[in-house]
mmCIF file of C-alpha atoms and ligand atoms in Angstrom:
data_model
loop_
_atom_site.group_PDB
_atom_site.id
_atom_site.type_symbol
_atom_site.label_atom_id
_atom_site.label_comp_id
_atom_site.label_asym_id
_atom_site.label_seq_id
_atom_site.Cartn_x
_atom_site.Cartn_y
_atom_site.Cartn_z
ATOM 1 C CA MET A 1 23.440 1.408 11.478
ATOM 2 C CA SER A 2 23.730 2.319 15.117
ATOM 3 C CA PRO A 3 21.697 5.329 16.272
ATOM 4 C CA ASP A 4 25.007 6.921 17.362
ATOM 5 C CA ASP A 5 26.173 7.065 13.748
ATOM 6 C CA LEU A 6 23.085 8.895 12.529
ATOM 7 C CA HIS A 7 23.047 12.450 11.276
ATOM 8 C CA PRO A 8 21.999 14.602 14.302
ATOM 9 C CA GLN A 9 18.690 15.500 12.643
ATOM 10 C CA ALA A 10 17.852 11.848 11.950
ATOM 11 C CA LYS A 11 18.983 10.912 15.444
ATOM 12 C CA ALA A 12 16.586 13.391 17.011
ATOM 13 C CA ILE A 13 13.757 12.089 14.829
ATOM 14 C CA LEU A 14 14.452 8.491 15.833
ATOM 15 C CA ALA A 15 14.526 9.389 19.532
ATOM 16 C CA GLY A 16 11.201 11.212 19.124
ATOM 17 C CA LEU A 17 9.608 8.279 17.285
ATOM 18 C CA LEU A 18 10.617 5.799 19.940
ATOM 19 C CA GLY A 19 9.920 8.094 22.901
ATOM 20 C CA SER A 20 6.857 8.119 25.090
ATOM 21 C CA ASP A 21 5.739 11.715 24.511
ATOM 22 C CA GLY A 22 2.768 11.527 22.138
ATOM 23 C CA VAL A 23 3.121 15.088 20.855
ATOM 24 C CA VAL A 24 6.830 14.713 20.137
ATOM 25 C CA ARG A 25 6.146 11.361 18.510
ATOM 26 C CA ARG A 26 3.651 12.825 16.047
ATOM 27 C CA ARG A 27 5.954 15.685 15.232
ATOM 28 C CA SER A 28 8.791 13.222 14.682
ATOM 29 C CA MET A 29 6.610 11.128 12.387
ATOM 30 C CA ALA A 30 5.856 14.173 10.263
ATOM 31 C CA LYS A 31 9.555 15.062 10.162
ATOM 32 C CA ALA A 32 10.567 11.491 9.293
ATOM 33 C CA ILE A 33 8.042 11.389 6.461
ATOM 34 C CA THR A 34 9.206 14.768 5.136
ATOM 35 C CA MET A 35 12.786 13.540 5.193
ATOM 36 C CA LEU A 36 11.819 10.327 3.402
ATOM 37 C CA GLU A 37 9.899 12.271 0.765
ATOM 38 C CA SER A 38 12.710 14.713 0.110
ATOM 39 C CA THR A 39 14.407 14.459 -3.256
ATOM 40 C CA ARG A 40 17.604 16.114 -1.979
ATOM 41 C CA ALA A 41 20.464 13.625 -2.143
ATOM 42 C CA ASP A 42 21.813 14.515 1.343
ATOM 43 C CA HIS A 43 18.342 14.180 2.865
ATOM 44 C CA ARG A 44 17.843 10.864 1.104
ATOM 45 C CA SER A 45 21.060 9.563 2.532
ATOM 46 C CA TRP A 46 20.072 10.583 6.098
ATOM 47 C CA ALA A 47 16.659 9.076 5.445
ATOM 48 C CA ASP A 48 18.198 5.755 4.414
ATOM 49 C CA ASP A 49 20.243 5.725 7.613
ATOM 50 C CA LEU A 50 17.117 6.578 9.580
ATOM 51 C CA LEU A 51 15.205 3.709 7.914
ATOM 52 C CA THR A 52 17.981 1.287 8.765
ATOM 53 C CA ALA A 53 18.076 2.446 12.378
ATOM 54 C CA MET A 54 14.267 2.260 12.581
ATOM 55 C CA LEU A 55 14.017 -1.237 11.128
ATOM 56 C CA PRO A 56 14.455 -3.217 14.384
ATOM 57 C CA HIS A 57 11.402 -1.336 15.715
ATOM 58 C CA THR A 58 9.180 -2.149 12.730
ATOM 59 C CA GLY A 59 7.241 -5.143 11.459
ATOM 60 C CA ARG A 60 5.069 -5.705 14.494
ATOM 61 C CA ALA A 61 1.891 -4.040 13.223
ATOM 62 C CA PHE A 62 -0.934 -5.729 11.399
ATOM 63 C CA ARG A 63 -1.035 -4.187 7.921
ATOM 64 C CA LEU A 64 -4.504 -4.041 6.401
ATOM 65 C CA GLY A 65 -5.127 -3.104 2.773
ATOM 66 C CA LEU A 66 -8.527 -1.805 1.726
ATOM 67 C CA SER A 67 -9.757 -0.960 -1.743
ATOM 68 C CA GLY A 68 -13.017 0.112 -3.280
ATOM 69 C CA VAL A 69 -14.439 2.645 -5.688
ATOM 70 C CA PRO A 70 -15.066 6.205 -4.432
ATOM 71 C CA GLY A 71 -18.353 6.290 -2.524
ATOM 72 C CA VAL A 72 -18.371 2.623 -1.501
ATOM 73 C CA GLY A 73 -17.836 3.632 2.127
ATOM 74 C CA LYS A 74 -14.113 3.213 2.795
ATOM 75 C CA SER A 75 -13.695 6.265 5.002
ATOM 76 C CA THR A 76 -16.914 5.540 6.904
ATOM 77 C CA PHE A 77 -15.647 2.008 7.521
ATOM 78 C CA ILE A 78 -12.116 3.030 8.477
ATOM 79 C CA GLU A 79 -13.440 5.607 10.908
ATOM 80 C CA ALA A 80 -15.768 3.059 12.553
ATOM 81 C CA LEU A 81 -13.158 0.297 12.572
ATOM 82 C CA GLY A 82 -10.423 2.639 13.772
ATOM 83 C CA LEU A 83 -12.508 3.843 16.715
ATOM 84 C CA TYR A 84 -13.524 0.256 17.523
ATOM 85 C CA LEU A 85 -9.886 -0.875 17.544
ATOM 86 C CA ILE A 86 -8.737 2.120 19.577
ATOM 87 C CA GLY A 87 -11.471 1.167 22.048
ATOM 88 C CA GLN A 88 -9.736 -2.199 22.324
ATOM 89 C CA GLY A 89 -6.396 -0.575 23.085
ATOM 90 C CA HIS A 90 -4.881 -0.496 19.593
ATOM 91 C CA ARG A 91 -3.188 2.441 17.926
ATOM 92 C CA VAL A 92 -4.290 2.942 14.353
ATOM 93 C CA ALA A 93 -2.540 4.595 11.414
ATOM 94 C CA VAL A 94 -4.303 5.250 8.109
ATOM 95 C CA LEU A 95 -2.354 5.844 4.913
ATOM 96 C CA ALA A 96 -3.706 6.332 1.420
ATOM 97 C CA ILE A 97 -2.544 5.575 -2.087
ATOM 98 C CA ASP A 98 -4.389 7.624 -4.631
ATOM 99 C CA PRO A 99 -2.627 7.637 -7.984
ATOM 100 C CA SER A 100 -5.219 10.041 -9.366
ATOM 101 C CA SER A 101 -3.883 12.770 -7.078
ATOM 102 C CA SER A 102 -0.719 13.162 -9.135
ATOM 103 C CA VAL A 103 -2.763 13.498 -12.315
ATOM 104 C CA SER A 104 -5.573 15.738 -11.131
ATOM 105 C CA GLY A 105 -3.619 17.654 -8.503
ATOM 106 C CA GLY A 106 -6.363 16.843 -5.989
ATOM 107 C CA SER A 107 -6.630 13.633 -4.078
ATOM 108 C CA ILE A 108 -9.883 11.652 -3.973
ATOM 109 C CA LEU A 109 -8.681 10.275 -0.669
ATOM 110 C CA GLY A 110 -7.196 13.493 0.645
ATOM 111 C CA ASP A 111 -10.407 15.227 1.646
ATOM 112 C CA LYS A 112 -9.810 16.614 5.121
ATOM 113 C CA THR A 113 -13.394 16.112 6.232
ATOM 114 C CA ARG A 114 -13.044 12.354 5.942
ATOM 115 C CA MET A 115 -12.839 10.441 9.229
ATOM 116 C CA GLU A 116 -13.294 13.513 11.356
ATOM 117 C CA HIS A 117 -13.673 11.655 14.650
ATOM 118 C CA LEU A 118 -10.730 9.390 14.018
ATOM 119 C CA ALA A 119 -8.614 12.308 12.823
ATOM 120 C CA VAL A 120 -8.780 14.032 16.202
ATOM 121 C CA ASN A 121 -8.259 10.877 18.262
ATOM 122 C CA PRO A 122 -4.819 10.871 19.917
ATOM 123 C CA SER A 123 -4.408 7.145 19.198
ATOM 124 C CA ALA A 124 -4.879 7.636 15.461
ATOM 125 C CA PHE A 125 -2.614 8.954 12.739
ATOM 126 C CA ILE A 126 -4.022 9.777 9.312
ATOM 127 C CA ARG A 127 -1.953 10.699 6.330
ATOM 128 C CA PRO A 128 -3.406 11.436 2.893
ATOM 129 C CA SER A 129 -1.835 10.126 -0.267
ATOM 130 C CA PRO A 130 1.470 11.664 -1.351
ATOM 131 C CA SER A 131 0.418 13.933 -4.190
ATOM 132 C CA SER A 132 3.368 13.780 -6.493
ATOM 133 C CA GLY A 133 4.937 11.165 -8.660
ATOM 134 C CA ASN A 134 3.699 8.089 -10.435
ATOM 135 C CA LEU A 135 2.131 5.088 -8.750
ATOM 136 C CA GLY A 136 5.548 3.502 -8.131
ATOM 137 C CA GLY A 137 6.766 6.617 -6.341
ATOM 138 C CA VAL A 138 3.577 7.018 -4.326
ATOM 139 C CA ALA A 139 3.649 3.341 -3.328
ATOM 140 C CA GLU A 140 7.305 3.645 -2.338
ATOM 141 C CA LYS A 141 6.574 6.551 0.001
ATOM 142 C CA THR A 142 3.630 4.695 1.499
ATOM 143 C CA ARG A 143 5.764 1.633 2.203
ATOM 144 C CA GLU A 144 8.303 3.764 4.020
ATOM 145 C CA CYS A 145 5.503 5.505 5.848
ATOM 146 C CA ILE A 146 4.252 2.117 7.122
ATOM 147 C CA LEU A 147 7.662 1.601 8.717
ATOM 148 C CA VAL A 148 7.565 5.057 10.334
ATOM 149 C CA CYS A 149 4.123 4.313 11.804
ATOM 150 C CA GLU A 150 5.307 0.976 13.134
ATOM 151 C CA ALA A 151 8.427 2.466 14.707
ATOM 152 C CA ALA A 152 6.170 5.036 16.370
ATOM 153 C CA GLY A 153 4.184 2.202 17.955
ATOM 154 C CA TYR A 154 1.080 2.006 15.751
ATOM 155 C CA ASP A 155 0.048 -1.627 15.794
ATOM 156 C CA VAL A 156 -2.629 -1.466 13.108
ATOM 157 C CA VAL A 157 -1.739 0.224 9.827
ATOM 158 C CA ILE A 158 -4.518 0.584 7.270
ATOM 159 C CA VAL A 159 -3.583 1.391 3.683
ATOM 160 C CA GLU A 160 -6.541 2.384 1.546
ATOM 161 C CA THR A 161 -6.822 2.951 -2.153
ATOM 162 C CA VAL A 162 -9.410 3.722 -4.787
ATOM 163 C CA GLY A 163 -10.074 1.157 -7.454
ATOM 164 C CA VAL A 164 -8.143 2.803 -10.226
ATOM 165 C CA GLY A 165 -5.161 1.594 -12.196
ATOM 166 C CA GLN A 166 -2.804 -0.774 -10.523
ATOM 167 C CA SER A 167 -3.133 0.739 -7.077
ATOM 168 C CA GLU A 168 -4.874 -2.357 -5.678
ATOM 169 C CA THR A 169 -1.948 -4.511 -6.703
ATOM 170 C CA ALA A 170 0.388 -2.068 -4.992
ATOM 171 C CA VAL A 171 -1.637 -2.126 -1.766
ATOM 172 C CA ALA A 172 -2.071 -5.911 -1.789
ATOM 173 C CA GLY A 173 1.705 -6.060 -2.219
ATOM 174 C CA MET A 174 2.437 -4.184 0.979
ATOM 175 C CA THR A 175 -0.179 -5.525 3.396
ATOM 176 C CA ASP A 176 -0.871 -8.704 5.375
ATOM 177 C CA LEU A 177 -4.517 -8.857 4.345
ATOM 178 C CA PHE A 178 -6.155 -7.200 1.371
ATOM 179 C CA ALA A 179 -9.879 -6.483 1.709
ATOM 180 C CA LEU A 180 -12.018 -5.442 -1.217
ATOM 181 C CA MET A 181 -15.118 -3.365 -0.557
ATOM 182 C CA GLN A 182 -18.125 -3.715 -2.851
ATOM 183 C CA LEU A 183 -21.597 -2.274 -3.133
ATOM 184 C CA PRO A 184 -24.621 -4.578 -2.835
ATOM 185 C CA ASN A 185 -25.479 -4.214 -6.524
ATOM 186 C CA ALA A 186 -22.018 -5.322 -7.644
ATOM 187 C CA GLY A 187 -23.054 -8.973 -7.491
ATOM 188 C CA ASP A 188 -25.674 -8.418 -10.204
ATOM 189 C CA ASP A 189 -23.008 -7.425 -12.609
ATOM 190 C CA LEU A 190 -19.920 -9.474 -12.060
ATOM 191 C CA GLN A 191 -18.457 -7.932 -15.186
ATOM 192 C CA ALA A 192 -18.013 -4.813 -13.124
ATOM 193 C CA ILE A 193 -15.601 -6.585 -10.853
ATOM 194 C CA LYS A 194 -12.204 -6.897 -12.357
ATOM 195 C CA LYS A 195 -11.157 -10.524 -12.161
ATOM 196 C CA GLY A 196 -7.552 -9.678 -11.425
ATOM 197 C CA ILE A 197 -8.566 -7.595 -8.429
ATOM 198 C CA MET A 198 -10.895 -10.291 -7.089
ATOM 199 C CA GLU A 199 -8.008 -12.691 -7.169
ATOM 200 C CA LEU A 200 -6.018 -10.394 -4.896
ATOM 201 C CA ALA A 201 -8.722 -10.237 -2.246
ATOM 202 C CA ASP A 202 -8.261 -12.106 1.036
ATOM 203 C CA LEU A 203 -11.685 -10.914 2.098
ATOM 204 C CA VAL A 204 -14.616 -9.181 0.403
ATOM 205 C CA LEU A 205 -16.848 -6.728 2.241
ATOM 206 C CA ILE A 206 -20.271 -5.890 0.892
ATOM 207 C CA ASN A 207 -21.013 -2.523 2.402
ATOM 208 C CA LYS A 208 -24.310 -0.623 2.758
ATOM 209 C CA ALA A 209 -26.062 -3.900 3.514
ATOM 210 C CA ASP A 210 -28.548 -1.785 5.519
ATOM 211 C CA LEU A 211 -29.928 -0.245 2.324
ATOM 212 C CA ASP A 212 -31.232 -3.433 0.745
ATOM 213 C CA ALA A 213 -30.669 -6.636 2.677
ATOM 214 C CA ASN A 214 -31.890 -8.848 -0.177
ATOM 215 C CA ALA A 215 -29.584 -7.281 -2.734
ATOM 216 C CA ALA A 216 -26.686 -7.569 -0.299
ATOM 217 C CA THR A 217 -27.332 -11.277 0.318
ATOM 218 C CA ARG A 218 -27.636 -11.853 -3.427
ATOM 219 C CA ALA A 219 -24.329 -10.079 -4.003
ATOM 220 C CA GLN A 220 -22.756 -12.182 -1.276
ATOM 221 C CA ALA A 221 -23.872 -15.403 -2.998
ATOM 222 C CA HIS A 222 -22.743 -14.216 -6.443
ATOM 223 C CA ILE A 223 -19.348 -13.052 -5.303
ATOM 224 C CA SER A 224 -18.793 -16.161 -3.162
ATOM 225 C CA SER A 225 -19.443 -18.433 -6.106
ATOM 226 C CA ALA A 226 -17.242 -16.301 -8.366
ATOM 227 C CA LEU A 227 -14.432 -16.542 -5.822
ATOM 228 C CA ARG A 228 -14.786 -20.317 -5.701
ATOM 229 C CA LEU A 229 -13.976 -20.355 -9.423
ATOM 230 C CA PHE A 230 -10.618 -18.707 -8.764
ATOM 231 C CA ALA A 231 -9.937 -20.833 -5.707
ATOM 232 C CA PRO A 232 -7.044 -23.248 -5.658
ATOM 233 C CA HIS A 233 -7.911 -26.959 -5.548
ATOM 234 C CA PRO A 234 -9.704 -27.920 -2.372
ATOM 235 C CA HIS A 235 -7.451 -29.422 0.220
ATOM 236 C CA THR A 236 -8.442 -32.321 2.403
ATOM 237 C CA ASP A 237 -5.814 -31.474 4.984
ATOM 238 C CA ILE A 238 -7.377 -28.648 6.991
ATOM 239 C CA GLU A 239 -4.052 -27.485 8.398
ATOM 240 C CA HIS A 240 -2.725 -26.804 4.939
ATOM 241 C CA ALA A 241 -5.978 -25.841 3.290
ATOM 242 C CA PRO A 242 -5.651 -22.635 1.305
ATOM 243 C CA TRP A 243 -7.547 -19.644 2.662
ATOM 244 C CA GLN A 244 -10.924 -19.278 0.984
ATOM 245 C CA PRO A 245 -11.693 -15.527 0.956
ATOM 246 C CA PRO A 246 -14.882 -14.938 2.965
ATOM 247 C CA VAL A 247 -17.531 -12.550 1.675
ATOM 248 C CA MET A 248 -19.216 -10.668 4.493
ATOM 249 C CA LEU A 249 -22.013 -8.136 4.792
ATOM 250 C CA LEU A 250 -21.344 -4.826 6.456
ATOM 251 C CA SER A 251 -22.939 -1.548 7.304
ATOM 252 C CA ALA A 252 -20.118 0.879 7.904
ATOM 253 C CA LEU A 253 -22.609 3.661 8.594
ATOM 254 C CA LYS A 254 -24.246 1.715 11.426
ATOM 255 C CA ALA A 255 -20.925 0.213 12.526
ATOM 256 C CA ALA A 256 -22.524 -3.220 12.064
ATOM 257 C CA GLY A 257 -20.174 -6.079 11.230
ATOM 258 C CA LEU A 258 -17.001 -4.656 12.744
ATOM 259 C CA GLU A 259 -16.559 -7.463 15.262
ATOM 260 C CA ASP A 260 -17.166 -10.106 12.605
ATOM 261 C CA PHE A 261 -14.673 -8.390 10.353
ATOM 262 C CA TRP A 262 -12.008 -8.250 13.036
ATOM 263 C CA GLY A 263 -12.702 -11.880 13.924
ATOM 264 C CA LEU A 264 -12.088 -12.921 10.299
ATOM 265 C CA VAL A 265 -8.908 -10.859 10.201
ATOM 266 C CA GLN A 266 -7.602 -12.653 13.267
ATOM 267 C CA GLN A 267 -8.570 -16.022 11.851
ATOM 268 C CA HIS A 268 -6.750 -15.192 8.601
ATOM 269 C CA GLN A 269 -3.618 -14.131 10.465
ATOM 270 C CA LYS A 270 -3.705 -17.273 12.615
ATOM 271 C CA VAL A 271 -3.968 -19.540 9.582
ATOM 272 C CA GLN A 272 -1.297 -17.602 7.685
ATOM 273 C CA LYS A 273 1.116 -17.777 10.591
ATOM 274 C CA ALA A 274 0.445 -21.470 11.245
ATOM 275 C CA GLN A 275 1.148 -22.261 7.590
ATOM 276 C CA GLY A 276 4.291 -20.124 7.459
ATOM 277 C CA LEU A 277 2.637 -17.908 4.859
ATOM 278 C CA PHE A 278 2.677 -14.729 6.918
ATOM 279 C CA ILE A 279 6.446 -14.464 6.980
ATOM 280 C CA GLN A 280 6.701 -15.679 3.397
ATOM 281 C CA ARG A 281 4.311 -12.948 2.222
ATOM 282 C CA ARG A 282 6.315 -10.262 3.998
ATOM 283 C CA GLN A 283 9.632 -11.586 2.704
ATOM 284 C CA ASN A 284 8.297 -11.686 -0.854
ATOM 285 C CA GLN A 285 6.958 -8.157 -0.444
ATOM 286 C CA SER A 286 10.351 -6.904 0.728
ATOM 287 C CA LEU A 287 12.144 -8.473 -2.210
ATOM 288 C CA THR A 288 9.557 -7.178 -4.683
ATOM 289 C CA TRP A 289 9.949 -3.717 -3.185
ATOM 290 C CA MET A 290 13.738 -3.919 -3.555
ATOM 291 C CA ASN A 291 13.485 -5.109 -7.157
ATOM 292 C CA GLU A 292 10.987 -2.409 -8.051
ATOM 293 C CA ARG A 293 13.288 0.261 -6.686
ATOM 294 C CA ILE A 294 16.272 -1.176 -8.559
ATOM 295 C CA GLN A 295 14.286 -1.033 -11.773
ATOM 296 C CA ALA A 296 13.096 2.491 -11.078
ATOM 297 C CA GLY A 297 16.640 3.587 -10.203
ATOM 298 C CA LEU A 298 18.136 2.042 -13.316
ATOM 299 C CA GLN A 299 15.458 3.573 -15.477
ATOM 300 C CA SER A 300 15.911 7.061 -14.093
ATOM 301 C CA ALA A 301 19.722 6.806 -14.378
ATOM 302 C CA PHE A 302 19.268 5.618 -17.957
ATOM 303 C CA LYS A 303 17.036 8.540 -18.841
ATOM 304 C CA GLU A 304 19.468 10.978 -17.236
ATOM 305 C CA ASN A 305 22.440 9.693 -19.211
ATOM 306 C CA PRO A 306 23.535 12.478 -21.642
ATOM 307 C CA ALA A 307 24.337 9.948 -24.371
ATOM 308 C CA VAL A 308 20.818 8.529 -24.099
ATOM 309 C CA LYS A 309 19.266 11.990 -23.935
ATOM 310 C CA HIS A 310 21.150 12.958 -27.065
ATOM 311 C CA LEU A 311 19.905 9.991 -29.096
ATOM 312 C CA TRP A 312 16.388 9.896 -27.667
ATOM 313 C CA PRO A 313 14.584 12.475 -29.882
ATOM 314 C CA GLU A 314 15.997 11.104 -33.123
ATOM 315 C CA LEU A 315 15.312 7.478 -32.292
ATOM 316 C CA THR A 316 11.808 8.060 -30.975
ATOM 317 C CA ALA A 317 10.988 10.026 -34.148
ATOM 318 C CA LEU A 318 12.219 7.106 -36.249
ATOM 319 C CA VAL A 319 10.140 4.646 -34.209
ATOM 320 C CA VAL A 320 6.905 6.638 -34.408
ATOM 321 C CA SER A 321 7.320 7.166 -38.153
ATOM 322 C CA GLY A 322 7.800 3.443 -38.625
ATOM 323 C CA ARG A 323 11.345 3.675 -39.962
ATOM 324 C CA LEU A 324 13.049 1.897 -37.080
ATOM 325 C CA ALA A 325 11.884 -1.124 -35.111
ATOM 326 C CA PRO A 326 11.304 -0.334 -31.407
ATOM 327 C CA SER A 327 13.574 -3.213 -30.457
ATOM 328 C CA THR A 328 16.432 -1.812 -32.563
ATOM 329 C CA ALA A 329 15.941 1.650 -31.080
ATOM 330 C CA SER A 330 15.984 0.289 -27.551
ATOM 331 C CA ARG A 331 19.152 -1.704 -28.273
ATOM 332 C CA ARG A 332 20.876 1.423 -29.591
ATOM 333 C CA LEU A 333 19.886 3.389 -26.516
ATOM 334 C CA LEU A 334 21.012 0.628 -24.177
ATOM 335 C CA LEU A 335 24.328 0.444 -26.011
ATOM 336 C CA ALA A 336 24.778 4.201 -25.771
ATOM 337 C CA ASN A 337 24.104 3.947 -22.039
ATOM 338 C CA GLN A 338 26.575 1.108 -21.687
ATOM 339 C CA ASN A 339 29.325 2.759 -23.750
ATOM 340 C CA HIS A 340 28.988 6.143 -22.040
ATOM 341 C CA PRO A 341 28.359 5.432 -18.386
ATOM 342 C CA HIS A 342 26.953 8.462 -16.654
ATOM 343 C CA SER A 343 29.024 8.735 -13.511
ATOM 344 C CA SER A 344 28.182 12.142 -12.100
ATOM 345 C CA GLY A 345 25.148 12.532 -9.873
ATOM 346 C CA ASP A 346 23.210 10.102 -7.751
ATOM 347 C CA ILE A 347 20.821 7.432 -8.705
ATOM 348 C CA HIS A 348 17.330 8.315 -7.552
ATOM 349 C CA ALA A 349 14.988 5.423 -7.128
HETATM 350 P P1 GDP B 401 -15.433 6.405 0.239
HETATM 351 O O1 GDP B 401 -15.365 7.347 -0.913
HETATM 352 O O2 GDP B 401 -15.287 4.976 -0.215
HETATM 353 O O3 GDP B 401 -14.495 6.744 1.349
HETATM 354 O O4 GDP B 401 -16.941 6.475 0.804
HETATM 355 P P2 GDP B 401 -17.511 7.258 2.085
HETATM 356 O O5 GDP B 401 -17.119 6.552 3.337
HETATM 357 O O6 GDP B 401 -17.167 8.686 1.957
HETATM 358 O O7 GDP B 401 -19.066 7.015 1.909
HETATM 359 C C1 GDP B 401 -19.801 7.547 0.825
HETATM 360 C C2 GDP B 401 -21.231 7.760 1.243
HETATM 361 O O8 GDP B 401 -21.831 6.511 1.574
HETATM 362 C C3 GDP B 401 -21.376 8.636 2.479
HETATM 363 O O9 GDP B 401 -22.482 9.466 2.298
HETATM 364 C C4 GDP B 401 -21.620 7.638 3.589
HETATM 365 O O10 GDP B 401 -22.392 8.177 4.651
HETATM 366 C C5 GDP B 401 -22.396 6.556 2.876
HETATM 367 N N1 GDP B 401 -22.211 5.237 3.508
HETATM 368 C C6 GDP B 401 -21.031 4.666 3.867
HETATM 369 N N2 GDP B 401 -21.253 3.464 4.426
HETATM 370 C C7 GDP B 401 -22.591 3.268 4.424
HETATM 371 C C8 GDP B 401 -23.444 2.185 4.883
HETATM 372 O O11 GDP B 401 -23.000 1.172 5.415
HETATM 373 N N3 GDP B 401 -24.776 2.353 4.689
HETATM 374 C C9 GDP B 401 -25.300 3.452 4.105
HETATM 375 N N4 GDP B 401 -26.607 3.507 3.979
HETATM 376 N N5 GDP B 401 -24.541 4.480 3.678
HETATM 377 C C10 GDP B 401 -23.202 4.399 3.826
#
């Protein structure tokens, strides 16, 4: 897709994103995101063209995922880290995935008072979680938003999430490094840490280490030994040795540990790139994203099919009353979908 072939509105947005005027760039980012979030079929088609035209200008940022329960200190950390990185010449974007926002109508991560210093910094861009749709939809918008930020020249993109549902998996699946933030007392009760989430972590941060240094060190030892249990077999060949997730102490409030954190991030990226894993991770993420959207698109087209809609109430009633096996019901619905293809309308993924 050449920029010349774009819809005039998308063309103007692209020029603004790539231009040097900071104010225009921000405005263009907001417009691009609005276009990408639109459910109107014509907008979606312009947005797809815009994404394609943007793509050569994306991919150069470091994408950091961060997860932790509400109150663990994510926003305090992101504000401190963001300002530290901006001080080093980086431009920092912060995006959020908060699946609870679509259920409760209010976002845990959307509070406007969060990161107040970073929010007003001209080298930062903060966007709260999209507040509609299921996790798949919210994750989809966030992935596209990462590309917008990258095209606009942000070279560090932080995606944060609260530890609910599958949102950690979604964030780990769209970032280059996934960091898990814990409280010092978490180590005393390893049951509290979901094993599946631990396995996703490339790095564990124990925040609020200033409150109780002993508890924090204990947590560090507990979590380190737990992580060793999940670790792949030790490798004698250092060059190919798998990354062993470090567990580090942090005080986001006192901005203590930021340099160590950034040092570990750089070490991780160096190892990943040397082992060819960086590109592999991104390629896998792109293919997973594509497959997820195909599944979502097929599912929504299926549910929109009039033949399926017609049969749905009767078959679901039979399934819940135990008179029809779920597998038989699903086969009948799939057959109805196959025999009566629904051709009008677009597929929305
Ligand atoms: P979030 O919900 O994970 O974004 O957590 P916040 O960043 O909003 O932090 C929750 C509370 O913990 C706030 O009152 C912070 O000031 C406090 N806090 C965050 N980091 C630290 C820390 O390193 N030490 C201490 N003592 N308090 C912290």
